[in-house]
Coordinates of C-alpha atoms in Angstrom, one line a residue:
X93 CA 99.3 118.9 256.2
X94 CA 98.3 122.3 255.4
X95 CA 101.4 124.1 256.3
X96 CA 103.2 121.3 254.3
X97 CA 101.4 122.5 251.1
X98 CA 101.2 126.6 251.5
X99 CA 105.1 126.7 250.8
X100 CA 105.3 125.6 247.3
X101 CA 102.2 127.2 245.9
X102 CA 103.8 130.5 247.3
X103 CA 107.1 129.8 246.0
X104 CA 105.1 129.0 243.1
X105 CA 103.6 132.4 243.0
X106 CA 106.7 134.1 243.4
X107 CA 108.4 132.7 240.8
X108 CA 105.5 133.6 238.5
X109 CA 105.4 137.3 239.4
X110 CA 109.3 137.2 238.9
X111 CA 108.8 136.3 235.6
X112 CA 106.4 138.9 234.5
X113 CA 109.2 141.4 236.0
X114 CA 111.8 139.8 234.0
X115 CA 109.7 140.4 230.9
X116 CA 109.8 143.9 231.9
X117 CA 113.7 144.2 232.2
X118 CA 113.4 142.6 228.8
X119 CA 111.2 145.2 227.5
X120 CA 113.0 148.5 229.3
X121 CA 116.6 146.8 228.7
X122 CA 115.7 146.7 224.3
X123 CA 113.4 149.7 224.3
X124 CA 116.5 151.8 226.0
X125 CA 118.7 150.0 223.2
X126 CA 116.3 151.3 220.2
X127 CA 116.1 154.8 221.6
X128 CA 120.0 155.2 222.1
X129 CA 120.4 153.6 218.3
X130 CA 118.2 156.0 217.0
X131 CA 120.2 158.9 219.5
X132 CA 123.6 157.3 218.0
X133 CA 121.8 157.5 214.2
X134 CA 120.8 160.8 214.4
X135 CA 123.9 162.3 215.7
X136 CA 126.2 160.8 213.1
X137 CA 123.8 159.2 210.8
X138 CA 120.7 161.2 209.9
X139 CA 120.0 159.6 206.6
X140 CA 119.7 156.2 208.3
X141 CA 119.1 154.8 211.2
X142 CA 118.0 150.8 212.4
X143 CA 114.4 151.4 213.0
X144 CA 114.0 153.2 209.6
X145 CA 116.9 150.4 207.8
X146 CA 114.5 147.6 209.4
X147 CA 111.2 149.1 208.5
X148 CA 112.6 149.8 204.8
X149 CA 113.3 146.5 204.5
X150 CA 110.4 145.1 205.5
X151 CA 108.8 147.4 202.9
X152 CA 110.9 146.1 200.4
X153 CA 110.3 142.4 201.1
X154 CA 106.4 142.5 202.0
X155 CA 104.6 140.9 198.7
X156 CA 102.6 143.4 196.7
X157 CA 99.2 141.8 197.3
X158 CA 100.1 142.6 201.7
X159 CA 101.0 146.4 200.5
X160 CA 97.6 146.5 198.7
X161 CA 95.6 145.2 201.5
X162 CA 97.7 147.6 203.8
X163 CA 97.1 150.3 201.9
X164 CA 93.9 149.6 201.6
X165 CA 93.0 149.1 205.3
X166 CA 95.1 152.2 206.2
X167 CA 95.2 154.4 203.4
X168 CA 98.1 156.7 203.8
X169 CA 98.7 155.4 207.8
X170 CA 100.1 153.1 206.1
X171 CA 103.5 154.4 207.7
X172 CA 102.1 154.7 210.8
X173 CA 100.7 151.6 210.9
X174 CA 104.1 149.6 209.7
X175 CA 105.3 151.6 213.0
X176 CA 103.3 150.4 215.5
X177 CA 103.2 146.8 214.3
X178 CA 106.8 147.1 214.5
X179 CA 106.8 148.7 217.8
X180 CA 104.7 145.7 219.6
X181 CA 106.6 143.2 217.8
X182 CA 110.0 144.5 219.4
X183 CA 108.1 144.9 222.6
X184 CA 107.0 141.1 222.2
X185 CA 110.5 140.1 221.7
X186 CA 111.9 142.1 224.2
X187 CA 109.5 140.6 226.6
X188 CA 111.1 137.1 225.7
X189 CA 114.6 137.9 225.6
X190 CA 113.4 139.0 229.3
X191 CA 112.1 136.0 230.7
X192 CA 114.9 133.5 228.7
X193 CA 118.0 135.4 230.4
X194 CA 115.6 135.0 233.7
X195 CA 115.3 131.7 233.1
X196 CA 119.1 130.9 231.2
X197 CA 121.5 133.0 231.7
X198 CA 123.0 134.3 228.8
X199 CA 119.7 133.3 226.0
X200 CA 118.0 136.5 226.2
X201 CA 121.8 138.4 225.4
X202 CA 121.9 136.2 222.6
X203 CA 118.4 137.2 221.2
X204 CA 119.5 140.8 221.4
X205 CA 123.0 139.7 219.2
X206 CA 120.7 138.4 217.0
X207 CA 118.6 141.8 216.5
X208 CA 122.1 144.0 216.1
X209 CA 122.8 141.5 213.3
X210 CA 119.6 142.0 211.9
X211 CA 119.5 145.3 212.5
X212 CA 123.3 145.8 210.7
X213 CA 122.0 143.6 207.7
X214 CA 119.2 146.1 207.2
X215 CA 121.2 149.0 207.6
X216 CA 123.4 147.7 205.2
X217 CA 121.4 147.3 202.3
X218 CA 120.0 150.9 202.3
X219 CA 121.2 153.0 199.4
X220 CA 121.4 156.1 201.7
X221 CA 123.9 154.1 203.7
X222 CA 126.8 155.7 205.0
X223 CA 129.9 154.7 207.1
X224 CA 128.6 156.0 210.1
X225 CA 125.9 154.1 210.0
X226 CA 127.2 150.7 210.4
X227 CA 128.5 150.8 213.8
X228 CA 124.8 152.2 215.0
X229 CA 123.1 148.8 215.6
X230 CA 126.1 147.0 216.9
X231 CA 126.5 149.5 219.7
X232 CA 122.6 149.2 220.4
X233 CA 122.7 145.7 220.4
X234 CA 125.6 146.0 222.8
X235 CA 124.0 148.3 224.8
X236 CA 120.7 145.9 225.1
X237 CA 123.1 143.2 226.1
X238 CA 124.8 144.8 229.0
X239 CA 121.5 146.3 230.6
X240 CA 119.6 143.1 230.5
X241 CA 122.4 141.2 232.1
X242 CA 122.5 144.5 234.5
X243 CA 118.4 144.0 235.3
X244 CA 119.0 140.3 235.6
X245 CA 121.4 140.8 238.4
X246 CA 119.1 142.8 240.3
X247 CA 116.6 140.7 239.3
X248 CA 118.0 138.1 240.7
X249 CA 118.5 139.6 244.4
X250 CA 115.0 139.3 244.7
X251 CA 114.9 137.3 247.5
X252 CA 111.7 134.1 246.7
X253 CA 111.1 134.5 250.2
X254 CA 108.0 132.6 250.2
X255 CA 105.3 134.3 252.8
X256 CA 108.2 137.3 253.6
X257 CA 106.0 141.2 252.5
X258 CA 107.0 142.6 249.2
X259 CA 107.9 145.8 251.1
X260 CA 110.6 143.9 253.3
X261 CA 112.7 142.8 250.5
X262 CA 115.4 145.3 250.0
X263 CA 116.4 143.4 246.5
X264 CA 113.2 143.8 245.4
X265 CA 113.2 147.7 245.9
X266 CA 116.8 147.9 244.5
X267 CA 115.4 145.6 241.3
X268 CA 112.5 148.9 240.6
X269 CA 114.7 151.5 241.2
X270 CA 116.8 149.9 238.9
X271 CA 114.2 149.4 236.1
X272 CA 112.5 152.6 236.7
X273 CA 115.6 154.5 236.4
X274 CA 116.7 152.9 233.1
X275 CA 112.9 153.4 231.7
X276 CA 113.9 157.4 232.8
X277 CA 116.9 157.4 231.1
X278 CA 115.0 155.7 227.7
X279 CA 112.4 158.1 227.9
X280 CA 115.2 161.4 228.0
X281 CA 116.5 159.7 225.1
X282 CA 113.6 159.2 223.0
X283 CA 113.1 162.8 223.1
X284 CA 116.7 163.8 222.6
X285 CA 116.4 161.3 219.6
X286 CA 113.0 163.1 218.5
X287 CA 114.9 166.3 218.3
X288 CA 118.2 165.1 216.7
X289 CA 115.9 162.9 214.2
X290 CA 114.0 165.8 214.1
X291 CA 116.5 167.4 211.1
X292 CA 113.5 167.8 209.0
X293 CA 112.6 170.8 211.3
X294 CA 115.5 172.6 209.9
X295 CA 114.9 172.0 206.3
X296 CA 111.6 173.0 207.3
X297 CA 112.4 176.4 208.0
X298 CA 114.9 176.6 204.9
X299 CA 111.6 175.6 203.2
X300 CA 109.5 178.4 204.5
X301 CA 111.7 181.0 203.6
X302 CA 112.1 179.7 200.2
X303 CA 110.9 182.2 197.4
X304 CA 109.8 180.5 194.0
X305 CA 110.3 182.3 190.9
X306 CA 107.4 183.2 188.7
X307 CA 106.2 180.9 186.1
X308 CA 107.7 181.7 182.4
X309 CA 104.7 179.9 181.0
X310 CA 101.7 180.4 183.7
X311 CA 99.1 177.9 184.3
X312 CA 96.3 178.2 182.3
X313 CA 92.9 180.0 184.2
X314 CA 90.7 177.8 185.1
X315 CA 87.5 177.6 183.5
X316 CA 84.4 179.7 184.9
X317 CA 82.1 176.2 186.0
X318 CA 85.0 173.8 186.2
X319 CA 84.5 173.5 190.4
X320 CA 80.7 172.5 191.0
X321 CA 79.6 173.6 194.4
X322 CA 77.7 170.7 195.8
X323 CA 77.7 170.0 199.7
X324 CA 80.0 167.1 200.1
X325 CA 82.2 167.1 196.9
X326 CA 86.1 168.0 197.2
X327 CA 87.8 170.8 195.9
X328 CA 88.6 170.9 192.6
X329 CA 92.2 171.3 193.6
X330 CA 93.7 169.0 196.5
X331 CA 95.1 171.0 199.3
X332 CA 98.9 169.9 199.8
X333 CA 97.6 168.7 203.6
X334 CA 94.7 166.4 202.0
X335 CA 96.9 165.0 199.0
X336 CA 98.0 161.5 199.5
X337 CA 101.0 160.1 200.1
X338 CA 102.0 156.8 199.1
X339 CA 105.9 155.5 198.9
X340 CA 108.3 153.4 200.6
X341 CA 110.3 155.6 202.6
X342 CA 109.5 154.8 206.5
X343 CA 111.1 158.5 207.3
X344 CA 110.5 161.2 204.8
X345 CA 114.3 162.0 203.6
X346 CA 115.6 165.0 204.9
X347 CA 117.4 166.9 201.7
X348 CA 118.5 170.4 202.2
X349 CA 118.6 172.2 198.7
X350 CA 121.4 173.7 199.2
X351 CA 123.2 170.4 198.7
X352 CA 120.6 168.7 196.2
X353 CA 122.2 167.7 193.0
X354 CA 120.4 165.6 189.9
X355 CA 122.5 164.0 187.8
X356 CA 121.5 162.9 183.9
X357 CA 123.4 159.3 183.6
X358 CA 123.3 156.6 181.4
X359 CA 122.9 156.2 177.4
X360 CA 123.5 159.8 176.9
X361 CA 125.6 161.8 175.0
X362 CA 126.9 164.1 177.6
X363 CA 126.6 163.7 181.5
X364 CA 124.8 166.9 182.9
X365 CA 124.7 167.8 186.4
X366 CA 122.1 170.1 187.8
X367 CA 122.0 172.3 191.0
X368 CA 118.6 173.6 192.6
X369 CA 119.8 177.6 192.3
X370 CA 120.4 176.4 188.8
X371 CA 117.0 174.7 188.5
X372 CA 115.1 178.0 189.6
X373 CA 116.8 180.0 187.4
X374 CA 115.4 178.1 184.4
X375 CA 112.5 179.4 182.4
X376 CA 109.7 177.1 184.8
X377 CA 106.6 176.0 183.7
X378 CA 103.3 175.7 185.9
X379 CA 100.5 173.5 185.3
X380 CA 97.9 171.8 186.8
X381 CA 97.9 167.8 186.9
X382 CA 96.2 164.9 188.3
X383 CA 98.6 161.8 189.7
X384 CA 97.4 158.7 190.6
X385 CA 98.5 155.7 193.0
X386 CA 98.2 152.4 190.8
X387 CA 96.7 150.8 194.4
X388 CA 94.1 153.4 194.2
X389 CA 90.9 151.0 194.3
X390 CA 87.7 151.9 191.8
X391 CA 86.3 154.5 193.6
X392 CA 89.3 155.1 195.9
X393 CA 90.9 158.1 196.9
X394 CA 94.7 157.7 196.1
X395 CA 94.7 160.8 193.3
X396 CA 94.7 164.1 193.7
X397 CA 95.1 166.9 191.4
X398 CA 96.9 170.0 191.8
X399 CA 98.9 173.1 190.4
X400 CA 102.5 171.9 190.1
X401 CA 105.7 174.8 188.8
X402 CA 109.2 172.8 187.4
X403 CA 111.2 172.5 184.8
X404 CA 110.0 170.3 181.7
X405 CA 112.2 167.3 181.5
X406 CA 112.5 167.0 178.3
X407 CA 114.5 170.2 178.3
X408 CA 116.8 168.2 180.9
X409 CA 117.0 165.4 178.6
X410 CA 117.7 167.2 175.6
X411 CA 121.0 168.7 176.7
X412 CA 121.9 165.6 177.4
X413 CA 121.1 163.9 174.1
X414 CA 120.2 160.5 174.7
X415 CA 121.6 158.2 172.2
X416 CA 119.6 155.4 169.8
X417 CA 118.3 153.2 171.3
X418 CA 117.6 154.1 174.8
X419 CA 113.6 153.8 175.5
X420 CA 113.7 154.4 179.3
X421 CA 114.5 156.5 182.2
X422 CA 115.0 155.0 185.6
X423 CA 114.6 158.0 187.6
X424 CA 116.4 157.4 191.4
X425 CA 115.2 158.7 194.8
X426 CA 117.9 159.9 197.5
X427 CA 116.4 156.7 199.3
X428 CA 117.3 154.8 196.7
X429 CA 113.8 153.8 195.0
X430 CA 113.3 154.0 191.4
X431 CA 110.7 153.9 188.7
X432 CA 111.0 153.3 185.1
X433 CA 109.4 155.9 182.7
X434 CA 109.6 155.2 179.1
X435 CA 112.0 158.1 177.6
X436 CA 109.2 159.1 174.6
X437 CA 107.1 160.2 177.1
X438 CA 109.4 162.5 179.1
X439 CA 110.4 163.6 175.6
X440 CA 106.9 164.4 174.2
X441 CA 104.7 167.5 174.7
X442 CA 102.8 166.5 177.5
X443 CA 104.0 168.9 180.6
X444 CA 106.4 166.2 182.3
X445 CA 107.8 168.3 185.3
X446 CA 111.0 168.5 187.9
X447 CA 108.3 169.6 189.9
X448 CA 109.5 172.6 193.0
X449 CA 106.2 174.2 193.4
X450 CA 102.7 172.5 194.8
X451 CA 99.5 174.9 194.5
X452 CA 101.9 178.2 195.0
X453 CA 104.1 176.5 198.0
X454 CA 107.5 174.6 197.9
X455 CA 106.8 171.4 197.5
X456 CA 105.6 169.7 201.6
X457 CA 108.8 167.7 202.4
X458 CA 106.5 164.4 202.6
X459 CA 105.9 165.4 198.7
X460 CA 109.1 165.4 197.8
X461 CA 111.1 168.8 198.5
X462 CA 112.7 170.0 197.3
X463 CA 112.1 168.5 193.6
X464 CA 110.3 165.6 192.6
X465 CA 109.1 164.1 189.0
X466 CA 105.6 164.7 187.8
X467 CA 104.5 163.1 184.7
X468 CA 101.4 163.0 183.4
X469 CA 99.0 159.9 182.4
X470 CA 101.3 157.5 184.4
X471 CA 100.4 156.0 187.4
X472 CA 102.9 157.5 190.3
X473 CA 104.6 153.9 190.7
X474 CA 106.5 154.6 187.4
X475 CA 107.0 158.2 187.1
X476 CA 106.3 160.4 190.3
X477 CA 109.6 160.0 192.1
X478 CA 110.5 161.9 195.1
X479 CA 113.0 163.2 196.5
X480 CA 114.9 162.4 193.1
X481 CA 118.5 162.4 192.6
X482 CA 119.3 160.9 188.8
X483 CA 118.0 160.3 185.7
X484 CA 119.6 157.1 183.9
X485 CA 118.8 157.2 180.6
X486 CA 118.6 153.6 179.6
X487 CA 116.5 150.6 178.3
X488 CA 113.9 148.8 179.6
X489 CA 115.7 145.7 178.6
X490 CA 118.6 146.6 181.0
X491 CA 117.3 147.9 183.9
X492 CA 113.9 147.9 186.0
X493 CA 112.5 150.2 188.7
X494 CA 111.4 149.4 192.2
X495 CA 107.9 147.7 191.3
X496 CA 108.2 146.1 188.0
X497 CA 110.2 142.9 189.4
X498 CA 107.6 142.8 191.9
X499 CA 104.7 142.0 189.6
X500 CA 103.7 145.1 188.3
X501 CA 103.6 146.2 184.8
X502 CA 106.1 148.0 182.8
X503 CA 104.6 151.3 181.9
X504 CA 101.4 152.3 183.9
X505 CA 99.8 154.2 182.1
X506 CA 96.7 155.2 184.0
X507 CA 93.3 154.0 183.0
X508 CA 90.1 156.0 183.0
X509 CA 87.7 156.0 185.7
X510 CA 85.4 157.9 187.9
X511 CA 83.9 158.4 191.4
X512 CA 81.1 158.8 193.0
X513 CA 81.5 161.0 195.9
X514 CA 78.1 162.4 196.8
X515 CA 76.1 160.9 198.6
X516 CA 78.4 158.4 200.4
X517 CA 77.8 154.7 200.3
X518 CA 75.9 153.8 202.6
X519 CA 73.9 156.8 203.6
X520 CA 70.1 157.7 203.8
X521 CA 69.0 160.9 201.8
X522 CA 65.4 161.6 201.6
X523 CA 63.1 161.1 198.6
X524 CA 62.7 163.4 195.5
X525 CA 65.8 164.8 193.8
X526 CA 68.6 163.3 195.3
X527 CA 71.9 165.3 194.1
X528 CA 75.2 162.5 192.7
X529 CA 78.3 164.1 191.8
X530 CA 81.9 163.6 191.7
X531 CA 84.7 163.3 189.8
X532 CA 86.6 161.6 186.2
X533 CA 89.8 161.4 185.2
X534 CA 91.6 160.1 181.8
X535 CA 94.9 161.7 182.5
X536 CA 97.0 163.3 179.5
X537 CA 93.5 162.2 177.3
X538 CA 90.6 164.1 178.8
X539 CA 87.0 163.3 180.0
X540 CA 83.8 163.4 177.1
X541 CA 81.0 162.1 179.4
X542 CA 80.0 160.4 182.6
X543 CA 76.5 158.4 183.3
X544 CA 75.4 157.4 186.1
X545 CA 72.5 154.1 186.1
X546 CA 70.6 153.0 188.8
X547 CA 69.6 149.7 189.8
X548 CA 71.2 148.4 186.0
X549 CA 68.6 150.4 184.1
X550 CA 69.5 153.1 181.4
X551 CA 72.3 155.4 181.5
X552 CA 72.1 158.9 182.0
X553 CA 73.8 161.6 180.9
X554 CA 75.3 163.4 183.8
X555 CA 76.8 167.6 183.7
X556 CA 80.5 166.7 183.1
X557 CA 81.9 170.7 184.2
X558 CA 85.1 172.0 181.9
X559 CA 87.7 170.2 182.2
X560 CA 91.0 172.7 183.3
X561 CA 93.0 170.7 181.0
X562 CA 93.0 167.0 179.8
X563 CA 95.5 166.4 182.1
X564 CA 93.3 166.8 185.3
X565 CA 89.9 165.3 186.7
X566 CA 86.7 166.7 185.6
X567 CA 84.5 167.3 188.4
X568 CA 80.5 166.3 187.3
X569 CA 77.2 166.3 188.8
X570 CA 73.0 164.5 188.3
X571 CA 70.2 165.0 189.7
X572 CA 68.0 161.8 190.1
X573 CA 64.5 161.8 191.1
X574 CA 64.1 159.1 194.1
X575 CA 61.0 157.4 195.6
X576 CA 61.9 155.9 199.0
X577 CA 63.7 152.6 198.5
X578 CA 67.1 151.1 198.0
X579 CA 69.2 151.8 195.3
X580 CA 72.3 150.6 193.3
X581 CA 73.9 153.1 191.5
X582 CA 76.8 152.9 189.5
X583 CA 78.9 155.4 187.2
X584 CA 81.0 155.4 184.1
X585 CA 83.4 157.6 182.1
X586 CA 83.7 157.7 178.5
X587 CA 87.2 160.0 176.8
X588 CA 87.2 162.3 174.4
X589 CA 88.8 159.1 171.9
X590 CA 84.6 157.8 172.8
X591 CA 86.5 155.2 174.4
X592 CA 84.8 153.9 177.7
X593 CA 86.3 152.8 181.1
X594 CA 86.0 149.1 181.6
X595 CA 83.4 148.0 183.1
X596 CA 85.2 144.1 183.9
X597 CA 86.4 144.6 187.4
X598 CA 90.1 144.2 188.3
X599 CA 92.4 144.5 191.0
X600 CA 94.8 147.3 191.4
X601 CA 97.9 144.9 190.8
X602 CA 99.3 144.4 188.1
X603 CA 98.3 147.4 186.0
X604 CA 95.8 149.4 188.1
X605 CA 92.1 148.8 189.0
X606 CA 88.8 148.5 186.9
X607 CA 85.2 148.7 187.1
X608 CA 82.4 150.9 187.8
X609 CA 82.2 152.3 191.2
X610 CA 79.3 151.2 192.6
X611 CA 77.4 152.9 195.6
X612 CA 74.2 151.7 197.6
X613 CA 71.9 154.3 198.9
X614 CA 68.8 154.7 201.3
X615 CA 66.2 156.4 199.7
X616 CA 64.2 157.8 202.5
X617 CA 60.5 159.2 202.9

């Protein structure tokens, strides 16, 4: 009776543990295929490749209010983030085409078809596609195919062999071999990809050695005071590595200068077509802004300020001539994304920018290089394009950038607000005076005041520091005199209009967020 019963429950077994190894062949026999894609990509398709085409287009398809929570959660990870999620959902996937061609011959080839189609779809609909690019998932899908059905096999001379010792099943050491050698050859090839994809480095160096031209008009000096020295509040200027970065490109776009063009479009008198040797020899102007995400939440930390050298655009414009009429540009990214900026303010006297220089450096390649738009009292969403490539001048009537048909607002102009940023939420300081500051903004307007109250009581006045321009944050500081306890305390801006921030709190979408930012603190004895 008992021998009667061991067989099955160790065929059983077998057949189990089989099927965990045929999710493996599933995983090694897709991952190889991604890794040789993004080989194939970067030797005859640098610009684009499946895993960025893919990635983009989730980007592009992902409902604002999922980007705001992501962005939230993961700040400027955000990339990162996408990345891995979509690294354990191919390795999920894989693991099923796996067992299905196990268990069906031929379903888990058909899975992988179905991910080169996918894969060609999402290529396809990138502006930066090219040619080259097309063939790129097909052959990975191809590739994924023939591997799986090539694990399957060996798979498959895995002997059951219920009760017979792992070590004496010659099919079963053939099956590793097999699996471990195609992991290998995936893991040469991820770093062969790294290093093809790795074109960045080369622009890189082109970057380094890239001498900017002194500023015709100079930045102002910054005001003696304007930078409060208080432990635990930023710099006064963002260092390029702390500035955030928010867009939709999955890869930063590799542009080499050398071949960057802009081009002036649209409702315009003239076409005019601009080189970068021919943008550096313009008279450049250098000037210290703010920019702003509109996802930045109240009291968030998507804005930065900096010292930014370009070309004013509405030199740009002007030799074009735009005609009447026209009451927008829909400025264009080389991957493809756009944002709407209406033309009077490019066309004003506020220091609009084709920005090259970021605090006395090229601009970093994830902030654009080599030129990028900086305009401000806009949030970035309709006016800080990267990477940028043309300027259509046109109406907002006829044409809409990358956000607006996704539920955000027109124009963006960026609202006032303020931050506390010492101490941190959350934290115990001990009793007596307790040292706030932090920062204001009220971009291309300026900052008059900023209270702080605690627990809802009266305002108070807090030291608002010069202002380097009204185009920048204003850093400010308070001393408060705190008895152990727990307090609320809250801050607000006023402009120099006497106009101030809202206190009715709103989310980021559509038009940016409002609200005191609001910080609890542990007064301790």
């Amino acid at each position: 009776m008992n021998i009667t019963q061991t067989a099955p429950v160790t065929a059983a077994s077998d057949n189990r543990r089989r099927s965990w190894w045929a999710a493996a062949a599933g995983v090694v026999a897709v991952g190889t295929a991604v890794v040789l894609g993004e080989l194939a990509a970067g030797l005859v398709s640098p610009a684009v490749s499946p895993v960025t085409a893919v990635g983009g287009a989730v980007i592009d398809i992902v409902p604002p209010g999922v980007k705001d929570w992501v962005i939230s959660v993961f700040g400027t990870a955000d990339k990162l983030a996408l990345l891995g999620g979509m690294a354990l959902v191919i390795a999920a996937l894989a693991a099923m085409t796996g067992v299905l061609e196990f268990r069906r011959r031929f379903a888990g080839v058909a899975v992988i078809a179905v991910f080169g189609v996918v894969g060609l779809g999402a290529v396809l609909g990138r502006a930066e596609l090219t040619a080259n690019a097309v063939p790129v998932p097909l052959l990975a899908a191809l590739v994924g195919m023939v591997l799986l059905r090539w694990l399957n096999r060996r798979l498959g001379e895995w002997p059951p062999g219920p009760g017979q010792p792992d070590g004496a099943a010659p099919g079963r050491r053939r099956f590793l071999q097999t699996l471990g050698g195609t992991a290998a050859v995936a893991a040469v090839g991820g770093v062969l990809a790294s290093t093809l994809r790795g074109a960045a480095a080369a622009v890189s160096e082109v970057r380094s050695k890239l001498r900017l031209p002194a500023a015709a008009s100079p930045a102002p000096p910054i005001p003696a005071g304007a930078e409060i020295r208080l432990d635990g509040l930023g710099p006064l200027l963002t260092p390029n590595k702390d500035f955030y970065r928010i867009d939709t490109a999955l890869r930063v776009p590799v542009v080499d200068p050398e071949q960057w063009t802009l081009k002036v479009t649209g409702l315009v008198e003239r076409e005019v077509k601009l080189d970068f040797a021919t943008l550096l020899a313009k008279p450049l102007t250098e000037r210290h802004v703010t920019i702003a995400c509109v996802s930045n939440e109240v009291g968030g930390d998507l804005i930065g300020n900096a010292r930014w050298l370009g070309w004013p655009v509405r030199e740009l414009l002007a030799m074009a001539g735009p005609k009447p009429g026209a009451d927008m540009v829909l400025s264009r990214s080389t991957d493809g994304w756009t944002a709407g900026t209406p033309l009077d303010v490019l066309m004003d006297t506020r220091d609009a920018l084709l920005a090259v220089g970021m605090n006395g450096e090229p601009l970093p390649l994830e902030h654009g290089f080599p030129v990028r738009l900086i305009v401000p009292g806009l949030y970035g969403y309709v006016s800080a394009t990267k990477w940028v490539t043309e300027l259509k001048v046109t109406r907002f009537a006829d044409d809409v950038g990358y956000w607006t048909p996704r539920g955000w607002t027109e124009r963006g102009p960026i609202k006032t607000s303020s931050r506390i940023d010492v101490p941190r939420a959350g934290r115990s300081v001990t009793a007596g005076s307790v040292a706030f500051g932090g920062v204001a903004w009220a971009q291309h307007t300026g900052i008059g005041k900023v209270e702080l109250r605690v627990n809802r009581g009266a305002w108070q006045e807090a030291e608002l520091a010069p202002g380097i321009s009204k185009d920048t944050w204003y850093q400010w500081k308070l001393a408060l005199p705190l008895t152990p306890g727990q307090y609320e305390i809250q801050v607000r801006a006023t402009d120099l209009a006497g106009v101030p921030q809202v206190e009715d709190r709103a989310p980021v979408a559509p038009s940016g967020a409002t609200g005191y930012h609001t910080v609890r603190v542990d007064v301790k004895s």
